[in-house]
Amino acid sequence: MSLLEVKNLKKTFGNNEVLKDISFTVDKGEVLGIIGPSGSGKSTLLRCATNLEHQDSGTIKYNGTFGLVFQNFNLFPHYSVLKNIIDAPLVVQKRDKKEVLDKARELLKKMGLADKENAYPYQLSGGQQQRVSIARALAMNPDILFFDEPTSALDPELTGEILKVIRDLAADHMTMVIVTHEMNFARDVSDKVIFMENGVIDSYGTPDEVFARENNRVQEFIGRFGN
Amino acid sequence: MSLIRLIQELSSGMLVTLEIFFLTLIFSLPLGLLVSFGRMSKFTPLRLVVKVYISIMRGTPLMLQLMVIYFGPYFIFKVNMSNLPTNYRFYAVIIGFVINYAAYFAEIFRGGIESIPEGQYEAAKVLGYSKAQTFFRIILLQVIKNVLPSVTNEVITLVKDTSLAFVIAVTEMFTLAKQLASAEVSMTPYIAAGVFYYVFNYVVAFIMEKCEKKLNYFKA
Ligand SMILES: Nc1ncnc2c1ncn2[C@@H]1O[C@H](COP(=O)(O)OP(=O)(O)OP(=O)(O)O)[C@@H](O)[C@H]1O
Ligand SMILES: [Mg+2]
């Protein structure tokens, strides 16, 4: 079953055609990696898919709810870690307080942050903040989770902890769409990979297909990235 | 005149000064927030009108604004001054202070609101908060923390500005001190008034500092 169906998506900023007829689907339990050079439209695609931007034409069909993890976390600085996670489930989804608290604590434990529930975001490292923001997104019980370069704002030595969290989610069959510049990670965590260039999907397929030696454009892009 | 007598004489003025101070804050802070929304509105005519209002309020002396509001009904609308309510003087002072301070507060709030990163709104939107929930739950406290130092400056200025009510003969603290000083041929009433304003401001600064400390538990 497709959880997400994007059809003929187009988006222009001024006279800059950023997305030119993008179509793809994401199945339940699938991890879709999106790679491509800077400015190719990856973030714009995610922003359209999450309603932060409105497409000029095309359709986006969901069979479920979604969450988004931002590059720079966007935690609420005046809320404690726990409150960041429970506020929207309580206020927006109006769920039962005890159930939400249990869920939040379980997520914090999973993220290795059980002892941080009363901390404020400024007291945490970037990696810890990103783990809180992933917990915040998961607490809403989304059917799909989008990530826009979740490790790009982190010091290199902290990217590993976030990639591990995402790998664990993949192992739990969480449906995810992940924009990333971490090529090795994209290659081994994804079920399908999209390589975007200049607002079009240049290649789509399994990691082995997209990263195949014969795929010159992807090879050239990876070469430029050096991993 | 004994000090006790002097303070008794001045106390009714102190009361009026306090009234002007608190009424101005109570009305101008929320009005300032509304005005800041107008100033940031996507509806251009509203934005321009608000911009002109703010620039007039900030670009002309408050003393002059008080006189225009007090004498305006007579000179502009030919209203007989004796038909106005007996405490119109006092209302005019409050109206003048409120619309003047709302303009200053609006600019402060606008700066505070615009300094909130777009990501806060986006995170809230993706989590499903409504516009009102986003503003009151996510944005407002961060704005308050941002603007508190500037608001403190304005509030301290307001304490001193209350003395401007004397131009339309509202007998607040300073008006009385002036009358007493000339009746008694003495500096003492002025000194007493000075001490009053100083202590008032000291208390204001103390309270505002407490508020700032209260918001120190988080950092943007
Ligand atoms: N709000 C906007 N207004 C105008 N132009 C925009 C806007 N957002 C993005 N663009 C432009 O759209 C193009 C694609 O941007 P986008 O952020 O989607 O690229 P990206 O693939 O995510 O790049 P990166 O890898 O650097 O994050 C760029 O040329 C960018 O300048
Ligand atoms: Mg991007």
Short mmCIF file of C-alpha atoms and ligand atoms in Angstrom, two decimals:
data_model
loop_
_atom_site.label_atom_id
_atom_site.label_comp_id
_atom_site.label_asym_id
_atom_site.label_seq_id
_atom_site.Cartn_x
_atom_site.Cartn_y
_atom_site.Cartn_z
CA MET A 1 0.00 0.00 0.00
CA SER A 2 1.32 3.47 -0.86
CA LEU A 3 1.44 5.81 2.11
CA LEU A 4 2.49 8.72 -0.05
CA GLU A 5 1.81 9.39 -3.70
CA VAL A 6 3.39 12.43 -5.35
CA LYS A 7 2.27 13.16 -8.89
CA ASN A 8 3.57 15.72 -11.38
CA LEU A 9 4.77 18.11 -8.71
CA LYS A 10 5.92 21.51 -9.98
CA LYS A 11 7.24 24.46 -8.02
CA THR A 12 8.73 27.73 -9.24
CA PHE A 13 10.27 30.54 -7.20
CA GLY A 14 10.10 33.68 -9.34
CA ASN A 15 11.51 32.39 -12.61
CA ASN A 16 13.56 29.67 -10.93
CA GLU A 17 11.92 26.37 -11.80
CA VAL A 18 12.92 24.35 -8.74
CA LEU A 19 10.75 21.25 -9.13
CA LYS A 20 9.96 20.13 -12.67
CA ASP A 21 7.37 17.39 -12.74
CA ILE A 22 8.30 15.16 -9.81
CA SER A 23 6.42 11.88 -9.28
CA PHE A 24 7.10 9.02 -6.89
CA THR A 25 5.43 6.84 -4.27
CA VAL A 26 6.44 5.63 -0.85
CA ASP A 27 5.15 2.29 0.41
CA LYS A 28 4.43 1.36 3.97
CA GLY A 29 7.59 0.33 5.79
CA GLU A 30 9.81 1.67 3.03
CA VAL A 31 12.82 3.92 3.53
CA LEU A 32 13.34 6.35 0.66
CA GLY A 33 16.67 8.14 0.48
CA ILE A 34 16.90 11.39 -1.51
CA ILE A 35 20.32 12.54 -2.63
CA GLY A 36 21.51 15.15 -5.06
CA PRO A 37 23.60 18.28 -5.40
CA SER A 38 22.94 21.48 -3.48
CA GLY A 39 20.11 23.47 -5.01
CA SER A 40 18.64 20.50 -6.82
CA GLY A 41 15.32 20.96 -4.99
CA LYS A 42 15.46 18.29 -2.26
CA SER A 43 14.36 20.58 0.56
CA THR A 44 11.71 22.20 -1.59
CA LEU A 45 10.33 18.74 -2.33
CA LEU A 46 10.12 17.89 1.38
CA ARG A 47 8.63 21.28 2.17
CA CYS A 48 5.91 20.76 -0.41
CA ALA A 49 5.28 17.25 0.87
CA THR A 50 4.88 18.57 4.43
CA ASN A 51 2.71 21.57 3.46
CA LEU A 52 5.33 24.13 4.46
CA GLU A 53 5.38 25.21 0.84
CA HIS A 54 2.55 25.09 -1.65
CA GLN A 55 3.23 23.50 -5.01
CA ASP A 56 2.24 25.32 -8.22
CA SER A 57 0.72 22.15 -9.66
CA GLY A 58 0.60 18.43 -9.10
CA THR A 59 -0.86 16.40 -6.28
CA ILE A 60 0.37 14.93 -3.02
CA LYS A 61 -1.78 12.15 -1.62
CA TYR A 62 -1.34 10.72 1.86
CA ASN A 63 -2.74 7.59 3.37
CA GLY A 64 -1.85 8.63 6.88
CA THR A 65 -0.12 11.32 8.89
CA PHE A 66 3.42 12.63 8.68
CA GLY A 67 6.13 14.17 10.81
CA LEU A 68 9.21 16.18 9.89
CA VAL A 69 12.67 16.33 11.42
CA PHE A 70 14.50 19.56 10.58
CA GLN A 71 18.14 20.11 9.86
CA ASN A 72 18.44 22.55 12.77
CA PHE A 73 16.03 20.76 15.14
CA ASN A 74 13.69 23.71 15.80
CA LEU A 75 12.98 22.59 19.33
CA PHE A 76 10.91 24.99 21.42
CA PRO A 77 13.52 26.64 23.65
CA HIS A 78 11.11 27.57 26.45
CA TYR A 79 9.85 23.99 26.85
CA SER A 80 11.72 21.27 28.70
CA VAL A 81 12.68 18.17 26.75
CA LEU A 82 9.62 16.31 28.03
CA LYS A 83 7.26 19.19 27.31
CA ASN A 84 8.64 19.51 23.79
CA ILE A 85 7.59 15.92 23.22
CA ILE A 86 4.23 15.80 24.98
CA ASP A 87 2.78 19.23 24.22
CA ALA A 88 1.50 18.62 20.68
CA PRO A 89 0.09 15.12 21.43
CA LEU A 90 -1.78 16.65 24.39
CA VAL A 91 -2.82 19.98 22.91
CA VAL A 92 -3.22 19.16 19.23
CA GLN A 93 -4.20 15.51 19.31
CA LYS A 94 -5.91 15.76 22.72
CA ARG A 95 -4.63 12.35 23.74
CA ASP A 96 -4.71 10.89 27.21
CA LYS A 97 -2.04 12.41 29.45
CA LYS A 98 -0.82 9.17 30.97
CA GLU A 99 -0.58 7.43 27.61
CA VAL A 100 1.36 10.38 26.14
CA LEU A 101 3.74 10.55 29.11
CA ASP A 102 4.43 6.81 28.90
CA LYS A 103 5.06 7.08 25.19
CA ALA A 104 7.35 10.11 25.62
CA ARG A 105 9.43 8.40 28.31
CA GLU A 106 9.69 5.25 26.24
CA LEU A 107 10.92 7.34 23.28
CA LEU A 108 13.40 9.21 25.47
CA LYS A 109 14.75 5.90 26.70
CA LYS A 110 15.08 4.66 23.14
CA MET A 111 16.98 7.86 22.26
CA GLY A 112 19.31 7.41 25.24
CA LEU A 113 17.95 10.55 26.88
CA ALA A 114 16.02 9.10 29.80
CA ASP A 115 17.89 11.33 32.23
CA LYS A 116 17.29 14.52 30.23
CA GLU A 117 13.53 14.95 30.41
CA ASN A 118 13.77 18.05 32.59
CA ALA A 119 16.62 19.66 30.66
CA TYR A 120 16.06 22.63 28.36
CA PRO A 121 17.23 22.51 24.74
CA TYR A 122 20.11 24.96 25.29
CA GLN A 123 21.59 22.55 27.83
CA LEU A 124 21.91 19.76 25.24
CA SER A 125 24.45 19.00 22.54
CA GLY A 126 23.34 19.24 18.92
CA GLY A 127 23.11 15.48 18.69
CA GLN A 128 20.96 15.31 21.80
CA GLN A 129 18.72 18.11 20.51
CA GLN A 130 18.25 16.26 17.25
CA ARG A 131 17.33 13.09 19.13
CA VAL A 132 14.74 15.05 21.11
CA SER A 133 13.32 16.45 17.88
CA ILE A 134 13.06 12.93 16.46
CA ALA A 135 11.28 11.85 19.65
CA ARG A 136 8.98 14.87 19.35
CA ALA A 137 8.05 13.87 15.80
CA LEU A 138 7.57 10.20 16.74
CA ALA A 139 5.36 11.03 19.71
CA MET A 140 2.70 12.15 17.24
CA ASN A 141 2.56 8.56 15.90
CA PRO A 142 3.14 9.61 12.29
CA ASP A 143 2.79 7.08 9.50
CA ILE A 144 5.67 8.67 7.62
CA LEU A 145 8.63 10.57 8.99
CA PHE A 146 10.51 13.02 6.77
CA PHE A 147 14.08 14.06 7.50
CA ASP A 148 15.80 17.01 5.84
CA GLU A 149 19.53 16.55 6.29
CA PRO A 150 19.20 15.57 9.95
CA THR A 151 22.97 15.52 10.51
CA SER A 152 24.10 18.55 8.51
CA ALA A 153 23.99 20.96 11.45
CA LEU A 154 25.99 18.62 13.67
CA ASP A 155 29.68 18.33 14.38
CA PRO A 156 31.05 15.35 12.43
CA GLU A 157 31.62 13.31 15.58
CA LEU A 158 27.91 13.63 16.46
CA THR A 159 26.43 12.49 13.14
CA GLY A 160 26.93 8.83 14.03
CA GLU A 161 24.51 8.89 16.95
CA ILE A 162 21.72 10.30 14.78
CA LEU A 163 22.36 7.91 11.92
CA LYS A 164 22.19 5.05 14.40
CA VAL A 165 18.81 6.26 15.68
CA ILE A 166 17.50 6.38 12.11
CA ARG A 167 18.91 2.93 11.35
CA ASP A 168 17.10 1.59 14.43
CA LEU A 169 13.85 3.16 13.20
CA ALA A 170 14.38 1.54 9.81
CA ALA A 171 14.88 -1.80 11.55
CA ASP A 172 11.51 -1.20 13.25
CA HIS A 173 9.97 -0.68 9.79
CA MET A 174 9.23 3.00 10.24
CA THR A 175 8.30 4.54 6.88
CA MET A 176 10.81 7.31 6.22
CA VAL A 177 11.85 9.78 3.54
CA ILE A 178 15.38 10.96 4.21
CA VAL A 179 17.21 13.77 2.43
CA THR A 180 20.88 13.32 3.20
CA HIS A 181 24.40 14.06 2.05
CA GLU A 182 25.70 10.96 3.85
CA MET A 183 26.14 8.68 0.83
CA ASN A 184 27.15 5.51 2.65
CA PHE A 185 24.25 5.91 5.02
CA ALA A 186 21.77 6.55 2.17
CA ARG A 187 23.08 3.50 0.43
CA ASP A 188 22.66 1.05 3.25
CA VAL A 189 19.59 2.37 5.07
CA SER A 190 17.38 3.00 2.03
CA ASP A 191 15.09 0.57 0.25
CA LYS A 192 14.80 3.01 -2.64
CA VAL A 193 16.92 6.01 -3.59
CA ILE A 194 16.07 9.10 -5.59
CA PHE A 195 18.92 11.03 -7.16
CA MET A 196 17.73 14.57 -7.92
CA GLU A 197 19.39 17.04 -10.21
CA ASN A 198 18.10 20.42 -11.40
CA GLY A 199 14.60 19.79 -10.16
CA VAL A 200 14.06 16.42 -11.80
CA ILE A 201 14.43 12.85 -10.60
CA ASP A 202 17.50 11.77 -12.53
CA SER A 203 17.60 8.22 -11.12
CA TYR A 204 15.22 6.16 -9.04
CA GLY A 205 15.66 2.61 -7.87
CA THR A 206 17.23 0.36 -5.29
CA PRO A 207 20.50 1.61 -3.82
CA ASP A 208 22.41 -0.92 -5.93
CA GLU A 209 20.75 0.37 -9.09
CA VAL A 210 21.20 4.06 -8.32
CA PHE A 211 24.76 3.74 -7.05
CA ALA A 212 25.74 1.36 -9.87
CA ARG A 213 29.09 1.99 -11.53
CA GLU A 214 27.40 2.61 -14.90
CA ASN A 215 25.31 5.44 -13.48
CA ASN A 216 27.68 8.20 -14.52
CA ARG A 217 25.87 11.19 -13.11
CA VAL A 218 25.50 9.62 -9.66
CA GLN A 219 29.09 8.40 -9.74
CA GLU A 220 30.29 11.87 -10.64
CA PHE A 221 28.19 13.38 -7.84
CA ILE A 222 29.51 10.89 -5.29
CA GLY A 223 33.03 11.51 -6.52
CA ARG A 224 32.60 15.20 -5.82
CA PHE A 225 31.41 14.33 -2.35
CA GLY A 226 34.41 12.17 -1.64
CA ASN A 227 32.66 9.33 0.16
CA MET B 1 6.33 73.11 56.50
CA SER B 2 7.10 69.80 58.22
CA LEU B 3 8.10 66.82 56.15
CA ILE B 4 4.98 64.94 57.23
CA ARG B 5 2.78 67.85 56.07
CA LEU B 6 4.68 68.04 52.80
CA ILE B 7 4.19 64.35 52.12
CA GLN B 8 0.51 64.65 53.02
CA GLU B 9 0.16 67.55 50.62
CA LEU B 10 1.94 65.65 47.85
CA SER B 11 0.22 62.33 48.43
CA SER B 12 -2.87 63.07 46.32
CA GLY B 13 -0.49 63.90 43.47
CA MET B 14 1.39 60.65 44.00
CA LEU B 15 -1.87 58.79 43.69
CA VAL B 16 -2.68 60.48 40.38
CA THR B 17 0.84 59.74 39.13
CA LEU B 18 0.43 56.08 40.03
CA GLU B 19 -2.96 56.03 38.31
CA ILE B 20 -1.51 57.47 35.12
CA PHE B 21 1.34 55.00 35.28
CA PHE B 22 -0.72 51.86 35.79
CA LEU B 23 -3.60 52.78 33.49
CA THR B 24 -1.11 53.59 30.74
CA LEU B 25 0.61 50.22 31.10
CA ILE B 26 -2.61 48.23 31.37
CA PHE B 27 -3.96 49.66 28.13
CA SER B 28 -0.84 50.40 26.08
CA LEU B 29 0.82 47.00 26.38
CA PRO B 30 -2.04 45.01 24.79
CA LEU B 31 -2.80 47.85 22.39
CA GLY B 32 0.87 47.90 21.44
CA LEU B 33 0.70 44.19 20.61
CA LEU B 34 -2.35 44.79 18.39
CA VAL B 35 -0.63 47.74 16.73
CA SER B 36 2.45 45.61 16.07
CA PHE B 37 0.21 43.10 14.27
CA GLY B 38 -1.15 45.97 12.17
CA ARG B 39 2.40 47.13 11.48
CA MET B 40 3.29 43.63 10.20
CA SER B 41 -0.02 43.06 8.38
CA LYS B 42 0.02 41.72 4.83
CA PHE B 43 -2.81 44.19 4.09
CA THR B 44 -0.85 47.17 2.78
CA PRO B 45 -3.30 50.02 3.57
CA LEU B 46 -3.51 48.94 7.22
CA ARG B 47 0.25 48.56 7.42
CA LEU B 48 0.78 52.06 6.02
CA VAL B 49 -1.78 53.71 8.29
CA VAL B 50 -0.19 52.06 11.31
CA LYS B 51 3.27 53.07 10.13
CA VAL B 52 2.21 56.73 9.85
CA TYR B 53 0.55 56.61 13.28
CA ILE B 54 3.70 55.17 14.85
CA SER B 55 5.94 57.66 13.16
CA ILE B 56 3.80 60.62 14.33
CA MET B 57 3.67 59.30 17.89
CA ARG B 58 7.43 58.83 17.98
CA GLY B 59 8.29 61.93 15.99
CA THR B 60 6.42 64.59 17.99
CA PRO B 61 6.64 65.53 21.68
CA LEU B 62 4.27 63.73 24.01
CA MET B 63 3.59 67.11 25.63
CA LEU B 64 2.22 68.40 22.32
CA GLN B 65 0.14 65.25 21.80
CA LEU B 66 -1.44 65.72 25.22
CA MET B 67 -2.39 69.30 24.37
CA VAL B 68 -3.85 68.30 21.02
CA ILE B 69 -5.97 65.60 22.65
CA TYR B 70 -7.13 67.90 25.41
CA PHE B 71 -7.85 71.01 23.34
CA GLY B 72 -8.74 69.12 20.15
CA PRO B 73 -12.47 68.79 20.84
CA TYR B 74 -12.69 72.58 21.30
CA PHE B 75 -10.49 73.75 18.42
CA ILE B 76 -11.32 71.06 15.88
CA PHE B 77 -14.93 70.16 16.67
CA LYS B 78 -15.95 73.42 18.39
CA VAL B 79 -17.16 71.45 21.40
CA ASN B 80 -17.82 73.70 24.35
CA MET B 81 -15.26 72.71 26.97
CA SER B 82 -17.85 73.05 29.74
CA ASN B 83 -19.92 70.30 28.08
CA LEU B 84 -17.11 67.80 28.44
CA PRO B 85 -17.14 65.42 31.42
CA THR B 86 -15.54 66.99 34.47
CA ASN B 87 -12.59 64.65 34.49
CA TYR B 88 -11.98 64.94 30.76
CA ARG B 89 -8.56 66.35 31.63
CA PHE B 90 -7.64 63.08 33.24
CA TYR B 91 -9.12 61.01 30.39
CA ALA B 92 -7.17 63.11 27.90
CA VAL B 93 -3.96 62.34 29.77
CA ILE B 94 -4.68 58.62 29.79
CA ILE B 95 -5.68 58.58 26.11
CA GLY B 96 -2.56 60.54 25.18
CA PHE B 97 -0.22 58.34 27.17
CA VAL B 98 -1.84 55.12 25.98
CA ILE B 99 -1.71 55.88 22.26
CA ASN B 100 1.80 57.28 22.58
CA TYR B 101 3.21 54.36 24.53
CA ALA B 102 1.34 51.81 22.41
CA ALA B 103 3.31 53.12 19.42
CA TYR B 104 6.64 52.64 21.20
CA PHE B 105 5.66 49.22 22.52
CA ALA B 106 4.43 48.19 19.06
CA GLU B 107 7.86 48.82 17.56
CA ILE B 108 9.51 46.90 20.38
CA PHE B 109 7.09 43.97 19.98
CA ARG B 110 7.56 43.96 16.22
CA GLY B 111 11.31 43.65 16.66
CA GLY B 112 10.78 40.86 19.19
CA ILE B 113 8.34 38.98 16.98
CA GLU B 114 10.45 39.33 13.85
CA SER B 115 13.49 37.97 15.65
CA ILE B 116 11.79 34.61 16.26
CA PRO B 117 13.27 32.14 13.73
CA GLU B 118 10.94 30.94 10.97
CA GLY B 119 11.75 27.38 12.07
CA GLN B 120 9.67 27.84 15.23
CA TYR B 121 6.56 28.52 13.15
CA GLU B 122 7.37 25.67 10.78
CA ALA B 123 7.91 23.16 13.59
CA ALA B 124 4.62 24.24 15.16
CA LYS B 125 2.80 24.00 11.85
CA VAL B 126 4.04 20.49 11.12
CA LEU B 127 3.00 19.44 14.64
CA GLY B 128 -0.50 20.71 13.90
CA TYR B 129 -0.76 23.71 16.21
CA SER B 130 -3.32 26.29 15.08
CA LYS B 131 -2.17 29.88 14.38
CA ALA B 132 -3.45 31.05 17.76
CA GLN B 133 -1.91 28.10 19.61
CA THR B 134 1.38 28.75 17.85
CA PHE B 135 1.38 32.39 18.89
CA PHE B 136 0.26 31.98 22.48
CA ARG B 137 2.02 28.69 23.31
CA ILE B 138 5.19 28.81 21.25
CA ILE B 139 5.99 32.37 20.20
CA LEU B 140 4.73 34.77 22.88
CA LEU B 141 6.97 33.81 25.80
CA GLN B 142 10.04 33.90 23.57
CA VAL B 143 9.01 37.38 22.40
CA ILE B 144 8.47 38.54 25.97
CA LYS B 145 11.95 37.36 26.90
CA ASN B 146 13.40 39.14 23.88
CA VAL B 147 11.69 42.46 24.52
CA LEU B 148 11.84 42.67 28.30
CA PRO B 149 14.99 44.83 28.46
CA SER B 150 13.55 47.35 25.97
CA VAL B 151 10.18 47.33 27.72
CA THR B 152 11.96 48.06 31.01
CA ASN B 153 13.55 51.15 29.45
CA GLU B 154 10.15 52.39 28.26
CA VAL B 155 8.52 51.76 31.62
CA ILE B 156 11.22 53.75 33.38
CA THR B 157 10.74 56.56 30.89
CA LEU B 158 7.00 56.38 31.58
CA VAL B 159 7.55 56.97 35.30
CA LYS B 160 9.28 60.24 34.47
CA ASP B 161 6.89 61.11 31.62
CA THR B 162 3.89 61.05 33.97
CA SER B 163 5.01 64.52 35.06
CA LEU B 164 4.06 65.82 31.58
CA ALA B 165 0.41 65.64 32.65
CA PHE B 166 1.02 69.05 34.23
CA VAL B 167 0.72 70.72 30.79
CA ILE B 168 -3.02 70.21 30.84
CA ALA B 169 -3.19 70.89 34.55
CA VAL B 170 -3.81 67.41 35.82
CA THR B 171 -2.58 67.67 39.38
CA GLU B 172 -0.20 64.79 39.58
CA MET B 173 2.90 64.71 41.71
CA PHE B 174 4.98 67.21 39.76
CA THR B 175 2.15 69.76 39.41
CA LEU B 176 1.65 69.77 43.15
CA ALA B 177 5.35 70.01 43.88
CA LYS B 178 5.55 73.04 41.60
CA GLN B 179 2.60 74.74 43.31
CA LEU B 180 3.96 74.03 46.77
CA ALA B 181 7.44 75.18 45.85
CA SER B 182 6.19 78.57 44.72
CA ALA B 183 3.77 78.96 47.65
CA GLU B 184 6.43 78.09 50.21
CA VAL B 185 9.33 79.65 48.30
CA SER B 186 11.30 76.49 48.90
CA MET B 187 13.16 73.82 46.98
CA THR B 188 12.04 71.08 49.37
CA PRO B 189 8.87 70.07 47.47
CA TYR B 190 10.98 69.54 44.32
CA ILE B 191 13.45 67.46 46.26
CA ALA B 192 10.60 65.41 47.73
CA ALA B 193 9.18 64.91 44.24
CA GLY B 194 12.61 63.88 42.97
CA VAL B 195 12.95 61.31 45.74
CA PHE B 196 9.48 59.99 44.90
CA TYR B 197 10.29 59.48 41.20
CA TYR B 198 13.62 57.93 42.08
CA VAL B 199 12.16 55.44 44.54
CA PHE B 200 9.33 54.66 42.10
CA ASN B 201 11.83 53.89 39.36
CA TYR B 202 13.96 51.88 41.71
CA VAL B 203 10.99 49.66 42.49
CA VAL B 204 10.09 49.39 38.80
CA ALA B 205 13.64 48.40 37.87
CA PHE B 206 13.71 45.87 40.71
CA ILE B 207 10.46 44.23 39.56
CA MET B 208 11.50 44.16 35.91
CA GLU B 209 14.83 42.59 36.85
CA LYS B 210 12.93 39.91 38.79
CA CYS B 211 10.84 39.22 35.67
CA GLU B 212 13.95 38.96 33.51
CA LYS B 213 15.49 36.53 36.00
CA LYS B 214 12.30 34.46 35.96
CA LEU B 215 12.76 33.96 32.21
CA ASN B 216 16.41 32.98 32.53
CA TYR B 217 15.52 29.28 32.68
CA PHE B 218 15.66 29.06 28.90
CA LYS B 219 17.78 30.46 26.12
CA ALA B 220 16.57 31.01 22.56
N1 LIG C 1 11.73 30.36 -0.40
C1 LIG C 1 12.48 30.42 -1.53
N2 LIG C 1 12.44 31.50 -2.33
C2 LIG C 1 13.17 31.55 -3.46
N3 LIG C 1 13.98 30.57 -3.89
C3 LIG C 1 14.06 29.46 -3.15
C4 LIG C 1 13.31 29.32 -1.94
N4 LIG C 1 13.60 28.12 -1.39
C5 LIG C 1 14.48 27.53 -2.24
N5 LIG C 1 14.75 28.32 -3.29
C6 LIG C 1 15.64 27.98 -4.42
O1 LIG C 1 15.24 26.73 -4.91
C7 LIG C 1 16.37 25.97 -5.31
C8 LIG C 1 16.34 24.63 -4.62
O2 LIG C 1 16.52 24.81 -3.24
P1 LIG C 1 16.47 23.64 -2.20
O3 LIG C 1 16.66 24.22 -0.85
O4 LIG C 1 15.24 22.85 -2.42
O5 LIG C 1 17.72 22.77 -2.63
P2 LIG C 1 18.38 21.52 -1.88
O6 LIG C 1 18.44 20.45 -2.88
O7 LIG C 1 17.68 21.25 -0.62
O8 LIG C 1 19.85 22.05 -1.60
P3 LIG C 1 20.82 21.75 -0.35
O9 LIG C 1 21.45 20.44 -0.59
O10 LIG C 1 21.81 22.87 -0.41
O11 LIG C 1 19.98 21.79 0.89
C9 LIG C 1 17.59 26.81 -5.00
O12 LIG C 1 18.00 27.43 -6.18
C10 LIG C 1 17.08 27.82 -4.02
O13 LIG C 1 17.79 29.01 -4.14
MG MG C 2 18.16 21.37 1.46
#
